[in-house]
PDB file of C-alpha atoms in Angstrom:
ATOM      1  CA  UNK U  24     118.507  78.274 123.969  1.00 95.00           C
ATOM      2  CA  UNK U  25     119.913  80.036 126.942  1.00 97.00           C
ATOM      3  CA  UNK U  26     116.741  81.290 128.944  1.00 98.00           C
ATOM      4  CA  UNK U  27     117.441  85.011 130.634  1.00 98.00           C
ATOM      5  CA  UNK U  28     115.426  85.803 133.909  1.00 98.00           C
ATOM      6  CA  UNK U  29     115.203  89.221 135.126  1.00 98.00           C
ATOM      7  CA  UNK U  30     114.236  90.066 138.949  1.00 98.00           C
ATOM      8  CA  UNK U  31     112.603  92.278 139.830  1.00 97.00           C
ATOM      9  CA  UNK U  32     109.284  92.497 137.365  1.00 97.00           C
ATOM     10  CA  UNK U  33     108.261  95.623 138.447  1.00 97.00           C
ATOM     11  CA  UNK U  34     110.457  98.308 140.785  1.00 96.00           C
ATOM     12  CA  UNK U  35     108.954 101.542 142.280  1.00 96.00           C
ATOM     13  CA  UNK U  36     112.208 103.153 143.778  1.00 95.00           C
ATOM     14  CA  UNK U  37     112.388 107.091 145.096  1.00 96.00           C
ATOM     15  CA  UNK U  38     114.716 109.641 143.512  1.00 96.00           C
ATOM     16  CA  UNK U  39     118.355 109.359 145.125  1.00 96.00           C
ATOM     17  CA  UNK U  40     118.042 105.816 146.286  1.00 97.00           C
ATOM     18  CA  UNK U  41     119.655 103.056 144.490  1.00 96.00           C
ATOM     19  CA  UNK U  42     118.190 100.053 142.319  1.00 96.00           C
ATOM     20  CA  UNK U  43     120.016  96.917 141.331  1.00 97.00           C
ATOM     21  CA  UNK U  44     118.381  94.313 138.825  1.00 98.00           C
ATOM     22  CA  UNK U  45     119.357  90.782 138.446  1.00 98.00           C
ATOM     23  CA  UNK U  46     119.848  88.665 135.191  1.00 98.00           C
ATOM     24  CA  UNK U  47     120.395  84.928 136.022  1.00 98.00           C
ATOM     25  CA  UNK U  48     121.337  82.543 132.449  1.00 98.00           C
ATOM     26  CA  UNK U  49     120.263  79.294 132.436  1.00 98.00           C
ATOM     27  CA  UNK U  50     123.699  78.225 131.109  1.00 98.00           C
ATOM     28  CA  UNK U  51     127.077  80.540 131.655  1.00 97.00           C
ATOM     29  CA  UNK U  52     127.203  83.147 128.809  1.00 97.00           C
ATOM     30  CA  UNK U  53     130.565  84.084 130.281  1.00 96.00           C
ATOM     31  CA  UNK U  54     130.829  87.898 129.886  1.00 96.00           C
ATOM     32  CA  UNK U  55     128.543  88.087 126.831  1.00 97.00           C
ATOM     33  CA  UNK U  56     125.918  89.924 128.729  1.00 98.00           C
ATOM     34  CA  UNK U  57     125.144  93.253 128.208  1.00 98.00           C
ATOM     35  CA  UNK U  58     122.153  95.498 129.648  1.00 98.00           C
ATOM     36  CA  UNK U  59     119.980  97.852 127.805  1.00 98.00           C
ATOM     37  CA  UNK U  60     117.329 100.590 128.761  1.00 98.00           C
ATOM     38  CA  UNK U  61     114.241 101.235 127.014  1.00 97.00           C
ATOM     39  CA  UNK U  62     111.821 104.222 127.590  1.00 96.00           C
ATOM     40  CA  UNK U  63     108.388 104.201 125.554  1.00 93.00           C
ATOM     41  CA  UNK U  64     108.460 105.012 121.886  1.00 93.00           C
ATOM     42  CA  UNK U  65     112.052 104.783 121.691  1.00 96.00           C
ATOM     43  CA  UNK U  66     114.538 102.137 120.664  1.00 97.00           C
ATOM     44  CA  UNK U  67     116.462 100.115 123.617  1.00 97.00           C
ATOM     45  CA  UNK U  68     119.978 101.711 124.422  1.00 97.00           C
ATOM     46  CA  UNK U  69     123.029  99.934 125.380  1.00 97.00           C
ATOM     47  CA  UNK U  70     124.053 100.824 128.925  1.00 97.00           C
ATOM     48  CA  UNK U  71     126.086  97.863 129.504  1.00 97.00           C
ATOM     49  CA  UNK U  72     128.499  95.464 128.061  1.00 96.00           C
ATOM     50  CA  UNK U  73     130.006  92.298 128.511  1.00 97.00           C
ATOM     51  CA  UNK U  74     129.035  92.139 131.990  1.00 96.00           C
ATOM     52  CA  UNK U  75     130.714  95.280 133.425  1.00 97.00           C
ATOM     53  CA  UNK U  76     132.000  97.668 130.889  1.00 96.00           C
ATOM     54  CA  UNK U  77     130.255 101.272 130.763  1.00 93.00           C
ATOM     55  CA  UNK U  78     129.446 103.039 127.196  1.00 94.00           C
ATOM     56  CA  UNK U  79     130.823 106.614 126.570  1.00 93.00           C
ATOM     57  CA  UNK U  80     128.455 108.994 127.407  1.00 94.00           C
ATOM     58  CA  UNK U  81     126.168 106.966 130.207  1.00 96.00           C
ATOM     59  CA  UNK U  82     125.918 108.517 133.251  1.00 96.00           C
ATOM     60  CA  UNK U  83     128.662 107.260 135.560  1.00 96.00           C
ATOM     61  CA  UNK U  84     125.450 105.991 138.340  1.00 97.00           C
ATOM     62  CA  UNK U  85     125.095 102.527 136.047  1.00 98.00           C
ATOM     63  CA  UNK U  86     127.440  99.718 136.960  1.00 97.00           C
ATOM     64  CA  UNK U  87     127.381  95.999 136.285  1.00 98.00           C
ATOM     65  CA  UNK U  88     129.179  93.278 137.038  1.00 98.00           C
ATOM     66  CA  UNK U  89     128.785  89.477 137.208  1.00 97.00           C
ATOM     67  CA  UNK U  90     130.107  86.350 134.952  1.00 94.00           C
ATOM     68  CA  UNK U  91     128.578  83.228 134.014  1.00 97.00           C
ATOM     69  CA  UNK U  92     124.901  82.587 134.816  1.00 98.00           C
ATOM     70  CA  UNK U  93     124.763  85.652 137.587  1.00 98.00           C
ATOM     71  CA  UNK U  94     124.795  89.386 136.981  1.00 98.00           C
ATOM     72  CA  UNK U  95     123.554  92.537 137.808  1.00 98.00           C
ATOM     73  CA  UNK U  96     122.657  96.115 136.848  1.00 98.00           C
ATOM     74  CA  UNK U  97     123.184  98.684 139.624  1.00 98.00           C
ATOM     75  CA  UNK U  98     121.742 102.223 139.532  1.00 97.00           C
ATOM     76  CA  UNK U  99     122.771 104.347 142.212  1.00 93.00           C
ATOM     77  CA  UNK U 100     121.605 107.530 143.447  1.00 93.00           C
ATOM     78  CA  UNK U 101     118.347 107.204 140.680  1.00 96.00           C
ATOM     79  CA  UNK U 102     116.997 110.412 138.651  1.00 96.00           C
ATOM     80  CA  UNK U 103     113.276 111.124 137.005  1.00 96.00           C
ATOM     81  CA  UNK U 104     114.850 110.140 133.623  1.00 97.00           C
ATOM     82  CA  UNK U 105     115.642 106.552 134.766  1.00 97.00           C
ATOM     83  CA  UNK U 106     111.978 105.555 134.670  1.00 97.00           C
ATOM     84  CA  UNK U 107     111.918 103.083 132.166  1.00 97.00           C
ATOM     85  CA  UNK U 108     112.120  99.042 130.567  1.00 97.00           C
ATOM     86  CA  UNK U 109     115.872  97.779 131.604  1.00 98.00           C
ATOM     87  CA  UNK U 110     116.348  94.501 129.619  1.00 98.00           C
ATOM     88  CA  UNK U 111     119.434  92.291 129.927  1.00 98.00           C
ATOM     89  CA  UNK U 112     120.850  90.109 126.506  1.00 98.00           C
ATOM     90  CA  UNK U 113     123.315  87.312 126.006  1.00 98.00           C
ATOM     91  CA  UNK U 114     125.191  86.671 122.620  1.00 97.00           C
ATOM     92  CA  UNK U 115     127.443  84.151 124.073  1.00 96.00           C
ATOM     93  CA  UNK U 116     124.999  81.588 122.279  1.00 93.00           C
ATOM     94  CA  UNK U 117     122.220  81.632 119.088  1.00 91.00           C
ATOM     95  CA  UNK U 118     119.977  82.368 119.574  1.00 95.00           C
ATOM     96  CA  UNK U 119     120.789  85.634 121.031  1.00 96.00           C
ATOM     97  CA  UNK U 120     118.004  86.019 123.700  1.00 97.00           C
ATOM     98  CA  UNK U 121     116.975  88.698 126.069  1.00 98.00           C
ATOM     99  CA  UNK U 122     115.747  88.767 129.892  1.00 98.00           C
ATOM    100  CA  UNK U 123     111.919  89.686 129.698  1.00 97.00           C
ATOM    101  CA  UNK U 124     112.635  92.975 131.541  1.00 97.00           C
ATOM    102  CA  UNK U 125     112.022  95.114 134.262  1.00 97.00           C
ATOM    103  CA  UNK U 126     110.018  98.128 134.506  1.00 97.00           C
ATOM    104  CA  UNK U 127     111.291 101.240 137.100  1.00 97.00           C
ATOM    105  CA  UNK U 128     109.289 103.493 138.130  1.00 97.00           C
ATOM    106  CA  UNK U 129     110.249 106.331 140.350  1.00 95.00           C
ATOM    107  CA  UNK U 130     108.395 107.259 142.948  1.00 93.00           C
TER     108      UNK U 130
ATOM    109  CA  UNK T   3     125.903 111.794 111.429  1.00 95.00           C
ATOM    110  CA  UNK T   4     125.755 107.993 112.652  1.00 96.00           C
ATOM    111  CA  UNK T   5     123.024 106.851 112.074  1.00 97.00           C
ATOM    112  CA  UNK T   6     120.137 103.953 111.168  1.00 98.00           C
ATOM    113  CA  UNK T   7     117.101 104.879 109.418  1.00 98.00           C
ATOM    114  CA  UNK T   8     114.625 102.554 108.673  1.00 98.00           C
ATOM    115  CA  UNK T   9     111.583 102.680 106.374  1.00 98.00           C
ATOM    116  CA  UNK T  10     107.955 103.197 107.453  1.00 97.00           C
ATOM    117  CA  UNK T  11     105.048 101.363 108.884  1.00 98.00           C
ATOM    118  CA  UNK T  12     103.520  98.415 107.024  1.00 98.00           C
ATOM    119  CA  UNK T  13     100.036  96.436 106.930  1.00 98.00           C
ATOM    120  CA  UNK T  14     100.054  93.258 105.374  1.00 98.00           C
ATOM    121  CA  UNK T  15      97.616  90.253 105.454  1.00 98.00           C
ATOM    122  CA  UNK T  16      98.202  86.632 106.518  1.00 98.00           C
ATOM    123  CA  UNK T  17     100.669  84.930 104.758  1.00 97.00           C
ATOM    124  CA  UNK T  18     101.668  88.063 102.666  1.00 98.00           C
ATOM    125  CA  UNK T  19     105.557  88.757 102.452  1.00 98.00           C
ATOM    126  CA  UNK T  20     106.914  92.412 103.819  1.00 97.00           C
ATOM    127  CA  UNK T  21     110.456  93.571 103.208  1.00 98.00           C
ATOM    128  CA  UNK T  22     112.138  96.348 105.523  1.00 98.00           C
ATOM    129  CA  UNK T  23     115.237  98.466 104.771  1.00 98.00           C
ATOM    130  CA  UNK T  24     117.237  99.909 107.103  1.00 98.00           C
ATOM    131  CA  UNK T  25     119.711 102.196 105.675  1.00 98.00           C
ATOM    132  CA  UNK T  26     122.894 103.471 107.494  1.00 98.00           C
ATOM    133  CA  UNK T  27     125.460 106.536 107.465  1.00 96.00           C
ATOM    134  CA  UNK T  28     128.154 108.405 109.018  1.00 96.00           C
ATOM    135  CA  UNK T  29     130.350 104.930 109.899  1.00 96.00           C
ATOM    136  CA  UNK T  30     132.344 102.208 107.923  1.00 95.00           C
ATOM    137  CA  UNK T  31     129.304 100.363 106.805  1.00 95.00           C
ATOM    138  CA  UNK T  32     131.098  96.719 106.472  1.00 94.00           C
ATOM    139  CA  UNK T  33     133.011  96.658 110.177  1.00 95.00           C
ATOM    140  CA  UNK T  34     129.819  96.354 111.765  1.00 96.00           C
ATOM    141  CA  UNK T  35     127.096  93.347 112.004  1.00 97.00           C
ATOM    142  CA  UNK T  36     123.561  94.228 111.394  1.00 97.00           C
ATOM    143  CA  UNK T  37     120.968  92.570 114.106  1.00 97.00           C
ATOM    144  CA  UNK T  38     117.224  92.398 113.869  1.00 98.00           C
ATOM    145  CA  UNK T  39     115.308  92.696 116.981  1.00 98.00           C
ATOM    146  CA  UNK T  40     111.629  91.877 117.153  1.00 98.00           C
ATOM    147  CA  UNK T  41     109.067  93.872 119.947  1.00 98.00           C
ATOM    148  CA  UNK T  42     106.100  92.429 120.288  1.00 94.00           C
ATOM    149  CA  UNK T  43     103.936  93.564 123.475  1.00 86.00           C
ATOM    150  CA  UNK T  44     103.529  90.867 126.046  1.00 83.00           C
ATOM    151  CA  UNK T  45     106.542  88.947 124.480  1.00 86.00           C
ATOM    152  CA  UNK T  46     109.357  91.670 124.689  1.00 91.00           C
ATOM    153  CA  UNK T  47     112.304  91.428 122.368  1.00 96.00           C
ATOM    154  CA  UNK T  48     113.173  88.692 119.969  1.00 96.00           C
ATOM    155  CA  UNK T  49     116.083  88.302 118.497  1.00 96.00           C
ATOM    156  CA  UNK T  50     115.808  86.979 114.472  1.00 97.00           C
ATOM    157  CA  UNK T  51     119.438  87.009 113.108  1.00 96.00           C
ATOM    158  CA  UNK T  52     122.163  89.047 112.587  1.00 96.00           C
ATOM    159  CA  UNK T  53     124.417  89.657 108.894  1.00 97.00           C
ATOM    160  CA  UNK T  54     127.976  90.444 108.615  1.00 96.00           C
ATOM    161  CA  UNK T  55     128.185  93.039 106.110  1.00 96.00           C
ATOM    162  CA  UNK T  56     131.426  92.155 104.700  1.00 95.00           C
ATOM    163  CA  UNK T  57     130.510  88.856 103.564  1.00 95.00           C
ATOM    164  CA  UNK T  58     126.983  88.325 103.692  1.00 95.00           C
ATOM    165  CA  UNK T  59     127.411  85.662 106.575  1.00 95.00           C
ATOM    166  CA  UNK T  60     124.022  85.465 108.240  1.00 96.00           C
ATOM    167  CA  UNK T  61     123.094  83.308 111.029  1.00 95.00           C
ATOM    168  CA  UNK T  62     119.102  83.201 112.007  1.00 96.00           C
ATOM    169  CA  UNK T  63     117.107  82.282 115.185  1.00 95.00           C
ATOM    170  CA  UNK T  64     115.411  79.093 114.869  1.00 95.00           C
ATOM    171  CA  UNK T  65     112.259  79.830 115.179  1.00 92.00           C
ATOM    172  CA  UNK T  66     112.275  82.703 112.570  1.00 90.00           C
ATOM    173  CA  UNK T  67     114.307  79.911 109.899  1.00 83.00           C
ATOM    174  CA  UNK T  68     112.852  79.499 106.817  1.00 90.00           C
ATOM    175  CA  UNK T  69     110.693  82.369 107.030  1.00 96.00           C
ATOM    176  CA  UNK T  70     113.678  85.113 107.471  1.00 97.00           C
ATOM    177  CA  UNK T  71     115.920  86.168 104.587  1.00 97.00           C
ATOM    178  CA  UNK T  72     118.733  89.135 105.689  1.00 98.00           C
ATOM    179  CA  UNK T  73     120.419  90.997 103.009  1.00 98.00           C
ATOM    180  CA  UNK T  74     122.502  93.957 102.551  1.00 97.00           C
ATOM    181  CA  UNK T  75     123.574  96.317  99.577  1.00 97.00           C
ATOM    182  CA  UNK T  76     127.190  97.642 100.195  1.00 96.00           C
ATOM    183  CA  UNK T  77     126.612 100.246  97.636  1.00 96.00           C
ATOM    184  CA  UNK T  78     123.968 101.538  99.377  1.00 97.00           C
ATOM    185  CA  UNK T  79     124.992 100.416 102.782  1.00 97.00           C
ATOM    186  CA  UNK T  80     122.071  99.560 103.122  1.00 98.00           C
ATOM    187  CA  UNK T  81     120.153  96.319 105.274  1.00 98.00           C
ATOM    188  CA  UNK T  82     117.144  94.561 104.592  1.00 98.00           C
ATOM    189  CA  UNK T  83     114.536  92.119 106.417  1.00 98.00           C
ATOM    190  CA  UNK T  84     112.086  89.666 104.029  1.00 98.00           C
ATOM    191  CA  UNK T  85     110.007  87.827 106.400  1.00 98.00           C
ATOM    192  CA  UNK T  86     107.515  86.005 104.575  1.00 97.00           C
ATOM    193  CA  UNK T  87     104.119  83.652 105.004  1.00 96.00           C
ATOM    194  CA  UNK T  88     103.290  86.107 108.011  1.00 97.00           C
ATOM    195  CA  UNK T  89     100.884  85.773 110.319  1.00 96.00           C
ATOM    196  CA  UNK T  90      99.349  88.019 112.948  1.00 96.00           C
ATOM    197  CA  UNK T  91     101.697  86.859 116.097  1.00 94.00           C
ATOM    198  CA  UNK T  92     104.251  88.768 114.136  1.00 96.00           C
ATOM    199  CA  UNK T  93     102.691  92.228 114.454  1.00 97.00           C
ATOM    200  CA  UNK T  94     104.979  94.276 116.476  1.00 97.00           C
ATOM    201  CA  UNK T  95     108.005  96.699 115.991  1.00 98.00           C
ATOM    202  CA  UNK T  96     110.632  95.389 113.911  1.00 98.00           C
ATOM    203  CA  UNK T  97     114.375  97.405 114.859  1.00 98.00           C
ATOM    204  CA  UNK T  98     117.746  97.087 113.031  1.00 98.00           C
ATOM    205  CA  UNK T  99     120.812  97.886 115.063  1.00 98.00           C
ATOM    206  CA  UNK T 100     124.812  97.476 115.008  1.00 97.00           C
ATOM    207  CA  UNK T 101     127.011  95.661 116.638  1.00 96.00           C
ATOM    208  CA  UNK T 102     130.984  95.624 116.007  1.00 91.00           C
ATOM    209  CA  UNK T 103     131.414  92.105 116.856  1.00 90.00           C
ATOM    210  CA  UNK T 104     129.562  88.838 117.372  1.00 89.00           C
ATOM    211  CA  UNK T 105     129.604  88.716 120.965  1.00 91.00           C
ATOM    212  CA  UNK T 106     129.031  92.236 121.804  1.00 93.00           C
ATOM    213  CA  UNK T 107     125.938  94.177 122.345  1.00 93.00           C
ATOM    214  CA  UNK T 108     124.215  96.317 119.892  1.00 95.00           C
ATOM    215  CA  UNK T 109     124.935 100.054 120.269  1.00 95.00           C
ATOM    216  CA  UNK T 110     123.592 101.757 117.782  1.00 97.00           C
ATOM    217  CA  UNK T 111     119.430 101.147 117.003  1.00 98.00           C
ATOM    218  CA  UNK T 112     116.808 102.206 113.976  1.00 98.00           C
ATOM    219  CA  UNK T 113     113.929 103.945 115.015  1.00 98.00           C
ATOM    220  CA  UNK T 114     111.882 101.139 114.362  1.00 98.00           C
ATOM    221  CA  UNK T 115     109.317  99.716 111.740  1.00 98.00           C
ATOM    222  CA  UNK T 116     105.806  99.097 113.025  1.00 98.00           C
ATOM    223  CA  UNK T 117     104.099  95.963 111.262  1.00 98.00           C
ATOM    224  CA  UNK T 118     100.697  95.183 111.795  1.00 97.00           C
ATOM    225  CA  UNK T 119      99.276  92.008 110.289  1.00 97.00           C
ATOM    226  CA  UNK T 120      95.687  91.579 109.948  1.00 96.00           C
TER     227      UNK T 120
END
């Protein structure tokens, strides 16, 4: 199964400054990588998908790009409400997996 | 309103059977796939299979084979999850969510369905 790796673990970032996340596949997954936030008690929203395409209604600040086995997750200018889980997740190949996430905290 | 609702908490012991239902609205229920995710603290999120409404294809993780059974009810477009001869490694918070295609990522999530085994 295609292993997902997430860096960083752990991110403490200040409001305003930007945050990017990696997701490295241990084989390509193409563009079949999308990128979902998670706060606590809630479900995981999608953010991203295949690789770089936004969602209606997330704020313009996430980006992602990447193909293959490298991509990332880029939050610019970062708010309060960004603290949370970010999690990446490949259906290029079953079993779907995901990365084992990273947690932001803002300062 | 779009939406997925799933049905409440559940305790069962070892090697019991538990069955959750996750019932949707406000879209055409058979042009999208139905995923189950598994949370389980410490592990994160684990994928068990996916069902495509329309014809009942299903295709399960490996790990989850045998055990899993997904099913839906077009009449009551509703989903459901039989995961049987459980243990306590799968206590955690069970979530159905939609995805319009194979490939693409899920973008529309139940609230969730705690099960504790013990």
């Amino acid at each position: 199964e295609v292993v997902l790796t997430q860096s960083p673990d752990f991110q403490s970032v200040a409001p305003k400054e930007k945050l990017t996340i990696t997701c490295r596949a241990s084989q390509s997954v193409g563009t079949s990588l999308h990128w979902y936030q998670q706060k606590p008690g809630e479900a995981p929203k999608l953010l991203i998908k295949y690789g770089s395409q936004s969602l209606s209604g997330v704020p313009s600040r996430f980006s992602g790009s990447g193909s293959e086995t490298d991509f990332t997750l880029t939050i610019s200018s970062l708010e309060a409400e960004d603290a949370a889980m970010y999690y990446c997740h490949q259906t290029t190949d079953s079993p779907n997996t995901f990365g084992q996430g990273t947690k932001l905290e803002i300062k | 309103e779009v939406q997925l609702v799933q049905s409440g908490a559940e305790v069962r012991r070892p090697g019991e059977s538990l069955t959750i239902s996750c019932e949707t609205s406000g879209y055409t229920f058979i042009t999208y796939f139905l995923t189950w995710v598994r949370q389980v603290p410490g592990i994160g999120l684990e994928w068990l299979g996916h069902i495509n409404p329309t014809d009942s294809f299903t295709e399960y993780a490996p790990s989850f084979e045998g055990r899993v059974t997904l099913s839906v009810d077009k009449s009551t477009r509703t989903a459901f999850l039989q995961l049987s001869s459980l243990r306590a490694s799968d206590s955690g918070t069970y979530y159905c969510a939609r995805r319009d295609s194979i490939l693409t990522g899920q973008d529309l999530w139940g609230q969730g369905t705690r099960v504790t085994v013990s």
